Coordinates of C-alpha atoms in Angstrom, one line a residue:
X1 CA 0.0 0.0 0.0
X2 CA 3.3 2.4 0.0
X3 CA 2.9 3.0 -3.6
X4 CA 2.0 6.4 -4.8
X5 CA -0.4 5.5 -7.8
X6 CA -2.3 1.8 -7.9
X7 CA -3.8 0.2 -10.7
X8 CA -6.3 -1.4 -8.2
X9 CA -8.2 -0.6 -4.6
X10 CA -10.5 -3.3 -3.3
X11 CA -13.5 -1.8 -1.3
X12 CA -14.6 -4.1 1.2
X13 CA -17.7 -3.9 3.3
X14 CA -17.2 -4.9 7.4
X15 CA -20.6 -6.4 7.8
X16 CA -21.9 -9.8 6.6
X17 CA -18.9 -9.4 4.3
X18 CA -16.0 -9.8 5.7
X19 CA -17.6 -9.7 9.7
X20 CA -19.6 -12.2 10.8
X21 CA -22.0 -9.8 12.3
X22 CA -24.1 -12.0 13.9
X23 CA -21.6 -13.4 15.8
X24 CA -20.2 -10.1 17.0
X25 CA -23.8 -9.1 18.0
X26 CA -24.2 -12.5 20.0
X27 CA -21.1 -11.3 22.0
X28 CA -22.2 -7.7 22.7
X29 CA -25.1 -9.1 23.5
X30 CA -23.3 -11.3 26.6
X31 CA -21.4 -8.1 27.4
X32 CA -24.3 -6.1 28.0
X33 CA -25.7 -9.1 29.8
X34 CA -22.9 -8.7 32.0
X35 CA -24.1 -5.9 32.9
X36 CA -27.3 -5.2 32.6
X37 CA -29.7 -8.0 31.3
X38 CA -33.1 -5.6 31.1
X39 CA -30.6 -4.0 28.0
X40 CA -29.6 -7.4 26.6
X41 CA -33.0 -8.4 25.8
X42 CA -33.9 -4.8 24.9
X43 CA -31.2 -4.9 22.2
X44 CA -31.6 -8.5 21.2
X45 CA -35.3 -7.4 20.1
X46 CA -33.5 -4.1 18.6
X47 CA -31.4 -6.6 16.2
X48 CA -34.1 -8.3 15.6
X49 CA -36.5 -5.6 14.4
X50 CA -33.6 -3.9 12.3
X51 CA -32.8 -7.3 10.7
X52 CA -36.5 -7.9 9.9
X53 CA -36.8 -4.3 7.9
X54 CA -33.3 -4.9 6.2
X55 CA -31.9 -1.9 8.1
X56 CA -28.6 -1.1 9.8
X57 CA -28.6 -0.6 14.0
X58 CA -26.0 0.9 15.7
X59 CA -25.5 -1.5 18.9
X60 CA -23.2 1.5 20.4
X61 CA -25.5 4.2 20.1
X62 CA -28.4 2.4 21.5
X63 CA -26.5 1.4 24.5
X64 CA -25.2 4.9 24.9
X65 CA -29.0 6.4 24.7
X66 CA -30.2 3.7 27.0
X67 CA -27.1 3.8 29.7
X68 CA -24.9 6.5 29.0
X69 CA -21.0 6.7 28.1
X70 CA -19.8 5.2 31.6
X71 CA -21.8 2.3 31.3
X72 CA -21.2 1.7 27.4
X73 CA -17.6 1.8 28.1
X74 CA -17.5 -1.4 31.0
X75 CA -19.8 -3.1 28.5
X76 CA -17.0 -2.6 25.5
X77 CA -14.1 -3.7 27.8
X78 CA -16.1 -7.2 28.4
X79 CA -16.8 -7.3 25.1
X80 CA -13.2 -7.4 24.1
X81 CA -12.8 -9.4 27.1
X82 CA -15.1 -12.1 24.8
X83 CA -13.7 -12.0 21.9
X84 CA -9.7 -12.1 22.5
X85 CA -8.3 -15.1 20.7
X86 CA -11.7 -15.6 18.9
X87 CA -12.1 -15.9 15.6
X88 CA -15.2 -13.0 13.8
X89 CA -14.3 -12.9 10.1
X90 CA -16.7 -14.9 7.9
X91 CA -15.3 -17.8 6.0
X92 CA -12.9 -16.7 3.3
X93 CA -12.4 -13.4 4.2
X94 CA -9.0 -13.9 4.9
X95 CA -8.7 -15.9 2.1
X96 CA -10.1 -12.9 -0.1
X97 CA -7.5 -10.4 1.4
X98 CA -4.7 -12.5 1.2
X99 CA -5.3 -12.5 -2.5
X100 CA -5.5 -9.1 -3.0
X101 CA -2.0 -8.5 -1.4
X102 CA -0.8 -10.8 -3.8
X103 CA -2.0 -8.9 -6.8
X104 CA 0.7 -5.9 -8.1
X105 CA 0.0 -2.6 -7.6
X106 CA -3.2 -3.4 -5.6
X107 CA -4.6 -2.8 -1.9
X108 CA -8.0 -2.9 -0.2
X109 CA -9.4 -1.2 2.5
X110 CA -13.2 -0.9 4.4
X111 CA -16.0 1.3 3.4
X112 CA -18.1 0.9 6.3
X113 CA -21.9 2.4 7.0
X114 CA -22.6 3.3 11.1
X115 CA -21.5 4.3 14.0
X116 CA -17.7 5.5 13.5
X117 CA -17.1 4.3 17.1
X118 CA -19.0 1.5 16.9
X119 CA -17.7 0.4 13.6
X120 CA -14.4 0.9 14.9
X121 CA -14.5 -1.4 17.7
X122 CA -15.6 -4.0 15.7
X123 CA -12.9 -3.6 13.1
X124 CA -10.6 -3.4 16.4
X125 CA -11.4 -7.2 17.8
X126 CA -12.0 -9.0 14.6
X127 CA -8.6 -8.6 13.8
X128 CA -8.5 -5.8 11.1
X129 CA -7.4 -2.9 13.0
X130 CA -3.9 -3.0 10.3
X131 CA -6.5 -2.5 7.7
X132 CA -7.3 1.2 6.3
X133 CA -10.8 2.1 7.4
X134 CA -13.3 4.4 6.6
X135 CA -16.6 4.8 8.0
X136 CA -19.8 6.6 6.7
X137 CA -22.9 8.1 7.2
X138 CA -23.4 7.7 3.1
X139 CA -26.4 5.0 3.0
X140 CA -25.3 4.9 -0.8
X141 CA -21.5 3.9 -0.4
X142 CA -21.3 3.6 -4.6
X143 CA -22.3 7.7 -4.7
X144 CA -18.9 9.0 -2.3
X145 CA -17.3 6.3 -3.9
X146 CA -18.0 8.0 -7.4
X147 CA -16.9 11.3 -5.4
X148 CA -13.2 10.4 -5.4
X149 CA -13.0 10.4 -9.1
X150 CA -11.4 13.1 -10.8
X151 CA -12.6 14.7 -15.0
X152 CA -9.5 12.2 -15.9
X153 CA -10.8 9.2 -14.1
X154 CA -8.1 8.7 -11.7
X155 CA -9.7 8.3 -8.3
X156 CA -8.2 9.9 -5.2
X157 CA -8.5 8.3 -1.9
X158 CA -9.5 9.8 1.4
X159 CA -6.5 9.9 3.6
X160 CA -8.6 6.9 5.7
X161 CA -8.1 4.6 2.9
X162 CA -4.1 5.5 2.0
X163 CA -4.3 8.5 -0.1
X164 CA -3.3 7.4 -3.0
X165 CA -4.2 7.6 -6.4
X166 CA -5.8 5.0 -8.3
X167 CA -5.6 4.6 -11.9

């Protein structure tokens, strides 16, 4: 990722692409048990609801709105008490980035939607946090990426994502 101009970036998306989201939301969902188990069932029915619409829910700002700060941030610590040495990434998402590292002139990095502290933490314990990351309140992700393409069609990428220039 050092070089100036690439022939190729790889956009990946964190969740149910290369995070298995579920899985993280299990574990957040025994961290706020931990803690509070009134919230636990008030956010598994949270997941549920946005799951059933197709629509994105930001665990960290509900626990924040329901809790506060303080709380949230005992509940994160457990969290990443439960998931050290465990493994989030959906099969072959390894695999997949491996691969692109392997390819010249090419790097990847994560166009995420949500909450940038949310999002962050989940980057953080599955294992990516080497991985240029950039998270957005864009609902279309295709529409900012279009944004980073110059009249000559070279794209330029936000600092987040390396900088460089993509040909």
């Amino acid at each position: 990722m050092n070089d100036p101009v690439l022939t190729a970036f790889y956009i990946l998306d964190l969740d149910r692409t290369l995070l298995d989201t579920e899985r993280a939301a299990k574990i957040m969902r025994d961290a706020a048990s931990w803690r509070n188990t009134d919230l636990a069932a008030e956010l598994t029915q949270k997941i549920e609801d946005y799951t059933l619409y197709g629509e994105s829910f930001s665990m960290h700002d509900f626990i924040v709105e329901r809790v506060g700060e303080s709380e949230l941030t005992l509940i994160e610590q457990k969290y990443q008490e439960l998931t050290l040495g465990q493994d989030l990434l959906n099969a072959g998402a390894r695999q997949l980035m491996a691969y692109i590292e392997t390819r010249p002139n090419s790097a990847f990095g994560i166009l995420t939607f949500g909450s940038p502290k949310g999002q962050a933490l989940k980057i953080q314990v599955s294992g990516l946090g080497a991985v240029p990351f950039l998270v957005t309140q864009e609902t279309f992700k295709g529409e900012q990426i279009s944004s980073w393409r110059d009249v000559s069609g070279v794209y330029h990428l936000p600092a987040e994502l390396g900088g460089q220039m993509v040909r």
